[in-house]
XYZ file of C-alpha atoms in Angstrom:
449
model
C 16.512 -24.989 -15.856
C 15.089 -24.312 -12.408
C 18.435 -22.872 -11.259
C 18.663 -20.563 -14.284
C 15.070 -19.430 -13.772
C 15.780 -18.744 -10.098
C 18.879 -16.718 -10.981
C 16.909 -14.653 -13.510
C 14.128 -13.938 -10.999
C 16.760 -13.015 -8.378
C 18.423 -10.631 -10.868
C 15.067 -8.938 -11.579
C 14.478 -8.625 -7.838
C 17.975 -7.172 -7.258
C 17.611 -4.565 -10.019
C 14.156 -3.475 -8.781
C 15.418 -3.203 -5.185
C 18.420 -1.090 -6.282
C 16.120 1.163 -8.316
C 13.823 1.682 -5.313
C 16.763 2.542 -3.051
C 17.997 5.021 -5.676
C 14.583 6.726 -5.775
C 14.536 6.912 -1.974
C 18.001 8.467 -1.789
C 17.091 10.863 -4.620
C 14.014 11.877 -2.667
C 16.047 13.194 0.279
C 18.946 14.632 -1.745
C 17.035 16.372 -4.574
C 16.790 20.139 -4.247
C 14.878 22.582 -6.402
C 12.067 25.110 -6.636
C 9.604 22.584 -5.182
C 10.865 23.316 -1.650
C 9.465 26.853 -1.842
C 6.028 25.896 -3.185
C 3.695 23.645 -1.183
C 1.771 22.497 -4.279
C 4.942 21.533 -6.128
C 6.180 19.829 -2.980
C 3.041 17.681 -2.835
C 3.305 16.816 -6.529
C 6.958 15.888 -6.073
C 6.131 13.491 -3.240
C 3.312 11.888 -5.241
C 5.577 11.427 -8.280
C 8.287 9.803 -6.165
C 5.694 7.438 -4.703
C 4.322 6.574 -8.157
C 7.876 5.868 -9.367
C 8.416 3.299 -6.584
C 5.016 1.736 -7.307
C 5.727 1.437 -11.043
C 9.116 -0.145 -10.360
C 7.435 -2.865 -8.291
C 4.654 -3.389 -10.848
C 7.246 -3.819 -13.599
C 9.219 -6.273 -11.446
C 6.071 -8.289 -10.691
C 5.057 -8.424 -14.370
C 8.537 -9.556 -15.434
C 8.508 -12.285 -12.784
C 5.088 -13.481 -13.947
C 6.326 -13.502 -17.541
C 9.362 -15.621 -16.632
C 7.208 -18.126 -14.734
C 4.669 -18.275 -17.589
C 7.341 -18.892 -20.261
C 9.159 -21.554 -18.229
C 6.167 -23.339 -16.687
C 6.403 -27.112 -16.948
C 3.342 -28.780 -18.436
C 2.256 -31.681 -16.249
C -0.220 -34.506 -16.752
C -3.563 -33.601 -15.238
C -5.990 -36.512 -15.046
C -8.753 -35.558 -12.552
C -10.089 -39.099 -12.214
C -6.591 -40.354 -11.358
C -5.222 -37.541 -9.152
C -6.577 -34.131 -8.188
C -3.314 -32.273 -9.028
C -0.999 -32.246 -12.078
C 1.663 -34.971 -12.132
C 5.232 -34.417 -13.349
C 7.490 -37.176 -14.652
C 10.827 -37.735 -12.883
C 13.073 -40.167 -14.784
C 15.503 -40.906 -11.932
C 14.198 -41.078 -8.357
C 15.987 -43.804 -6.365
C 14.497 -45.684 -3.406
C 10.905 -44.598 -3.958
C 7.667 -46.555 -3.727
C 4.541 -46.168 -5.777
C 1.675 -44.918 -3.596
C -0.748 -47.220 -5.461
C 0.945 -50.588 -5.877
C 3.582 -50.063 -3.138
C 6.344 -51.429 -5.397
C 9.776 -49.843 -5.550
C 10.428 -47.791 -8.659
C 13.112 -45.507 -10.057
C 10.800 -43.530 -12.328
C 7.698 -41.825 -10.975
C 4.948 -39.421 -11.895
C 5.010 -37.114 -8.889
C 2.645 -34.538 -7.443
C 4.814 -31.841 -5.791
C 1.871 -30.492 -3.759
C 1.042 -33.614 -1.755
C 4.200 -35.736 -2.345
C 2.179 -38.420 -4.153
C 4.012 -40.813 -6.498
C 2.776 -43.231 -9.156
C 4.974 -45.654 -11.065
C 4.724 -45.692 -14.879
C 2.735 -48.938 -14.834
C 0.056 -47.542 -12.500
C 0.013 -44.248 -14.377
C -0.601 -46.003 -17.684
C -3.447 -47.993 -16.131
C -4.853 -44.892 -14.420
C -6.761 -47.159 -12.038
C -6.828 -45.975 -8.429
C -9.318 -48.567 -7.233
C -6.626 -50.999 -6.033
C -4.393 -48.550 -4.195
C -4.228 -47.413 -0.585
C -4.859 -43.863 0.557
C -7.748 -43.529 -1.910
C -11.241 -42.277 -1.075
C -13.549 -45.118 -2.025
C -17.069 -46.273 -1.404
C -19.159 -49.268 -2.374
C -19.855 -47.554 -5.713
C -16.196 -46.984 -6.579
C -13.519 -44.311 -6.208
C -14.561 -40.897 -4.894
C -12.789 -37.865 -6.301
C -12.002 -35.005 -3.944
C -10.812 -31.708 -5.377
C -8.338 -29.342 -3.762
C -9.659 -26.310 -1.886
C -8.734 -22.829 -2.995
C -7.770 -20.184 -0.439
C -11.163 -18.474 -0.676
C -13.029 -21.788 -0.268
C -10.912 -22.667 2.743
C -11.572 -19.247 4.270
C -15.342 -19.559 3.755
C -15.397 -23.019 5.312
C -13.349 -21.758 8.220
C -15.858 -18.978 8.847
C -18.655 -21.571 8.818
C -16.853 -23.406 11.605
C -16.773 -20.187 13.616
C -20.487 -19.415 13.123
C -21.638 -21.372 16.236
C -19.211 -19.219 18.250
C -20.381 -15.975 16.609
C -21.014 -13.911 19.822
C -17.619 -14.846 21.259
C -16.016 -14.343 17.840
C -17.520 -10.860 17.601
C -16.166 -9.901 21.035
C -12.723 -11.195 20.042
C -12.698 -9.215 16.778
C -13.856 -6.065 18.578
C -10.997 -6.480 21.056
C -8.502 -6.976 18.218
C -9.674 -3.836 16.382
C -9.658 -1.732 19.575
C -6.233 -3.060 20.594
C -4.795 -2.220 17.162
C -6.249 1.300 17.338
C -4.716 1.872 20.780
C -1.359 0.597 19.600
C -1.480 3.186 16.822
C -2.003 5.982 19.386
C 0.806 4.955 21.741
C 3.764 6.093 19.570
C 2.110 9.493 19.156
C 1.903 9.874 22.949
C 5.499 8.697 23.351
C 6.727 11.300 20.876
C 4.758 14.023 22.681
C 6.245 12.903 26.011
C 9.801 13.357 24.705
C 8.931 16.755 23.213
C 7.465 17.863 26.569
C 10.545 16.576 28.415
C 12.856 18.588 26.154
C 10.659 21.704 26.416
C 10.388 21.301 30.195
C 14.143 20.912 30.627
C 14.665 24.180 28.753
C 11.952 25.992 30.753
C 12.757 24.643 34.237
C 16.549 24.270 34.343
C 18.142 27.242 36.152
C 20.568 29.255 34.071
C 19.093 28.000 30.800
C 18.116 30.739 28.310
C 14.332 30.995 28.216
C 13.830 29.518 31.717
C 10.699 30.887 33.381
C 8.652 29.731 36.370
C 5.322 30.094 34.532
C 6.569 28.247 31.499
C 8.012 25.555 33.775
C 4.643 24.960 35.449
C 2.813 24.828 32.125
C 5.380 22.379 30.727
C 5.045 20.087 33.760
C 1.237 20.198 33.549
C 1.294 19.294 29.840
C 3.809 16.529 30.510
C 1.650 15.050 33.314
C -1.472 15.181 31.124
C 0.184 13.234 28.308
C 1.604 10.717 30.822
C -1.891 10.079 32.226
C -3.288 9.550 28.718
C -0.450 7.142 27.943
C -1.091 5.279 31.204
C -4.810 4.956 30.449
C -4.131 3.609 26.946
C -1.577 1.133 28.323
C -4.008 -0.206 30.942
C -6.789 -0.565 28.344
C -4.379 -2.196 25.887
C -3.322 -4.831 28.421
C -6.900 -5.664 29.436
C -8.207 -5.868 25.878
C -5.216 -7.955 24.771
C -5.863 -10.476 27.538
C -9.586 -10.626 26.727
C -8.860 -11.112 23.024
C -6.429 -13.961 23.760
C -8.997 -15.626 26.046
C -11.775 -15.416 23.433
C -9.657 -16.810 20.613
C -8.349 -19.649 22.815
C -11.908 -20.623 23.751
C -13.006 -20.467 20.108
C -10.033 -22.565 19.020
C -10.658 -25.290 21.604
C -14.376 -25.466 20.812
C -13.757 -25.637 17.051
C -11.139 -28.388 17.445
C -13.450 -30.497 19.623
C -16.383 -29.936 17.260
C -14.350 -30.821 14.148
C -12.911 -33.972 15.741
C -16.349 -35.133 16.837
C -17.920 -34.388 13.434
C -15.026 -36.015 11.581
C -15.279 -39.219 13.611
C -19.055 -39.341 13.169
C -18.595 -39.119 9.390
C -15.717 -41.608 9.343
C -17.569 -44.284 11.279
C -20.486 -44.123 8.819
C -18.373 -44.674 5.690
C -18.627 -47.811 3.560
C -16.326 -50.734 4.285
C -14.600 -50.074 0.958
C -13.535 -46.709 2.337
C -11.582 -48.378 5.158
C -10.083 -50.883 2.706
C -8.570 -47.995 0.774
C -7.375 -45.902 3.741
C -4.578 -46.633 6.178
C -5.335 -46.521 9.890
C -2.378 -44.214 10.502
C -3.694 -41.678 7.985
C -7.076 -41.601 9.702
C -5.651 -41.230 13.213
C -3.314 -38.504 11.926
C -6.307 -36.626 10.491
C -8.150 -36.932 13.810
C -5.095 -35.794 15.744
C -2.608 -33.099 14.818
C -4.099 -32.408 11.367
C -7.313 -31.093 12.936
C -5.345 -28.660 15.086
C -3.297 -27.514 12.085
C -6.489 -27.058 10.056
C -8.239 -25.009 12.752
C -5.247 -22.795 13.547
C -5.756 -20.325 10.641
C -9.388 -19.811 11.658
C -8.423 -18.530 15.104
C -4.753 -17.578 15.493
C -3.971 -16.559 11.905
C -7.223 -14.641 11.421
C -6.652 -12.491 14.509
C -3.056 -11.819 13.475
C -4.178 -10.950 9.932
C -6.735 -8.394 11.130
C -4.392 -6.882 13.712
C -1.388 -6.668 11.385
C -3.487 -5.245 8.533
C -4.819 -2.448 10.739
C -1.350 -1.728 12.120
C 0.163 -1.748 8.628
C -2.383 0.636 7.121
C -2.451 2.916 10.165
C 1.328 2.871 10.534
C 1.881 3.766 6.872
C -0.574 6.676 7.108
C 0.998 8.005 10.321
C 4.516 7.674 8.884
C 3.606 9.729 5.814
C 1.800 12.299 7.994
C 4.912 12.646 10.165
C 7.395 12.922 7.275
C 6.783 11.879 3.672
C 10.493 12.126 2.817
C 11.486 9.722 5.594
C 8.674 7.448 4.462
C 9.939 7.400 0.878
C 13.358 6.331 2.146
C 12.003 3.721 4.540
C 9.290 2.146 2.404
C 11.590 1.399 -0.512
C 12.500 -1.725 1.509
C 8.939 -2.829 2.333
C 7.993 -4.314 -1.036
C 11.297 -6.247 -1.364
C 10.627 -7.698 2.093
C 7.115 -8.660 0.989
C 8.532 -10.278 -2.162
C 11.026 -12.407 -0.216
C 8.407 -13.361 2.376
C 5.891 -14.362 -0.311
C 8.429 -16.511 -2.168
C 9.479 -18.281 1.037
C 5.865 -18.770 2.178
C 4.926 -20.518 -1.091
C 7.956 -22.788 -0.946
C 7.466 -23.498 2.758
C 3.796 -24.341 2.201
C 4.702 -26.975 -0.394
C 7.408 -28.602 1.695
C 5.285 -28.591 4.859
C 2.558 -30.521 3.023
C 5.192 -33.148 2.285
C 6.374 -33.146 5.909
C 2.836 -33.774 7.160
C 2.501 -36.642 4.679
C 5.761 -38.211 5.900
C 4.515 -38.013 9.489
C 1.300 -39.675 8.347
C 3.293 -42.445 6.651
C 5.284 -42.988 9.847
C 2.078 -43.185 11.869
C 0.623 -45.703 9.406
C 3.730 -47.881 9.551
C 3.707 -47.807 13.368
C 0.003 -48.705 13.499
C 0.458 -51.590 11.082
C 3.374 -52.961 13.125
C 1.507 -52.680 16.423
C -1.707 -54.175 15.021
C 0.252 -57.155 13.647
C 2.789 -57.400 16.438
C 2.464 -61.225 16.677
C 3.410 -61.584 13.013
C 6.269 -59.107 13.465
C 7.601 -61.109 16.424
C 7.151 -64.427 14.625
C 9.374 -63.294 11.728
C 11.788 -61.287 13.977
C 10.990 -58.194 11.932
C 11.330 -55.672 14.759
C 14.468 -54.004 13.306
C 12.864 -53.805 9.846
C 9.691 -52.156 11.187
C 11.717 -49.765 13.357
C 13.877 -48.728 10.405
C 10.743 -48.320 8.281
C 9.257 -45.837 10.778
C 12.625 -44.149 11.294
C 12.991 -43.703 7.515
C 9.754 -41.722 7.256
C 10.651 -39.628 10.310
C 14.186 -38.923 9.087
C 12.834 -37.795 5.714
C 10.410 -35.442 7.477
C 13.256 -34.156 9.664
C 15.535 -33.539 6.662
C 12.839 -31.517 4.893
C 12.091 -29.666 8.125
C 15.772 -28.711 8.425
C 15.735 -27.427 4.827
C 12.662 -25.360 5.652
C 14.324 -23.962 8.785
C 17.546 -23.068 6.973
C 15.787 -21.268 4.134
C 13.501 -19.543 6.637
C 16.556 -18.323 8.545
C 18.117 -16.944 5.340
C 14.876 -15.154 4.407
C 14.616 -13.743 7.921
C 18.248 -12.574 7.873
C 17.754 -10.826 4.508
C 14.575 -9.116 5.695
C 16.272 -8.051 8.936
C 19.171 -6.493 7.020
C 16.742 -4.510 4.868
C 14.811 -3.422 7.953
C 17.961 -2.435 9.854
C 19.327 -0.576 6.821
C 16.117 1.413 6.568
C 16.351 2.163 10.296
C 19.880 3.547 9.851
C 18.716 5.793 6.983
C 15.749 7.020 9.055
C 17.917 7.962 12.039
C 20.629 9.518 9.866
C 18.375 11.693 7.749
C 15.803 12.429 10.471
C 18.519 13.227 12.998
C 20.172 15.605 10.529
C 16.873 17.473 10.070
C 16.167 17.556 13.838
C 19.651 18.893 14.659
C 19.294 21.553 11.970
C 16.022 22.802 13.438
C 13.978 21.576 10.501
C 10.422 20.277 10.263
C 11.106 17.204 12.440
C 11.576 17.455 16.199
C 13.277 14.867 18.394
C 9.886 13.630 19.572
C 8.618 13.348 15.994
C 11.712 11.352 15.018
C 11.159 8.970 17.945
C 7.486 8.727 17.024
C 8.375 7.909 13.431
C 10.870 5.244 14.522
C 8.218 3.620 16.718
C 5.706 3.593 13.852
C 8.322 2.118 11.545
C 9.166 -0.654 14.021
C 5.458 -1.439 14.433
């Protein structure tokens, strides 16, 4: 069923992509009275843009409909597990996360790779299992955070570093603005070079000493502006990186200290229900992974959003027809990236849990090393740790392979759009149309941004 659903969603995506490409090609090949009337020309461009938008809206609605009609209904018992559980009738070599017994049938949570055997599920009693938040008054239930809740909590972590955070955001905004100006200067430089070569080269029609001097002066002025923007861009980029690195290190230290202070004050029942490896994993790499979106991802989000919006506006200002051709590939790229990101997020949660299981097994073996030696269980403990690590590695390889396929598909769409831009834009530039060589280079730079 999952394969058939995936094929149907892929077919919807393929048809919508082909329709967008058709609209883009039609945009540059259609001829009519609209070319002689500026108002009709504007209306034509708007209608082409609305057509592409409606195609993507229809594709998105169809995909949502398919997912809604084929959604599997799980078993959601909040007091037992914070996510829906789905029954798997045949899962070999698995252990129940509550009773630790081997089982071939499990109720599984795909979000956190949590399994419960049918016996534990029927009891719905978490009080005897490991990895459960407990206190002296019983089991504590912890709900999952939504994206908005996570973002708000992340901003609260950054509040003590507000002055430094403000400087970093100001640097990011200024850097993004300067990066939007650079392609414009580069296009002007090439236009001045071409105009100067025609005005200064002896024997060239239109060569004149006065025009040559004016062309050189204009060229030097644009070069100086480009140099100033480049120097400012480098300095602001370095300052932004410094600020975000300082914020990240301070947040990580603060979170680790706060987390340990709260852990050490918990009831003894809490430690009876948690594995030492899970706790040390939370204090270690999990803290860094949790704090990364607050610093690195946030700066990239702001920078890329400004570049995306500014780049789209500048592309349409330069040539709306080229933009219609190029941006028919943007939404398919976003669709593929979104689908891969959701799948990768789920599998990476499982990978982190497998690393945590390996850490727990290693801690248990080291803490009870005398017992391990007494029963000559070194190979068994080593294979136990290696099993968790190999499972994490196998899922990591799957994630890498699918990520490579998604990247290859997106690159082909991007490169195809680049070929169309150079072909159509070059044809207009060679025919003496509305696009000059400098404008074409400027557009290509904005597109690659």
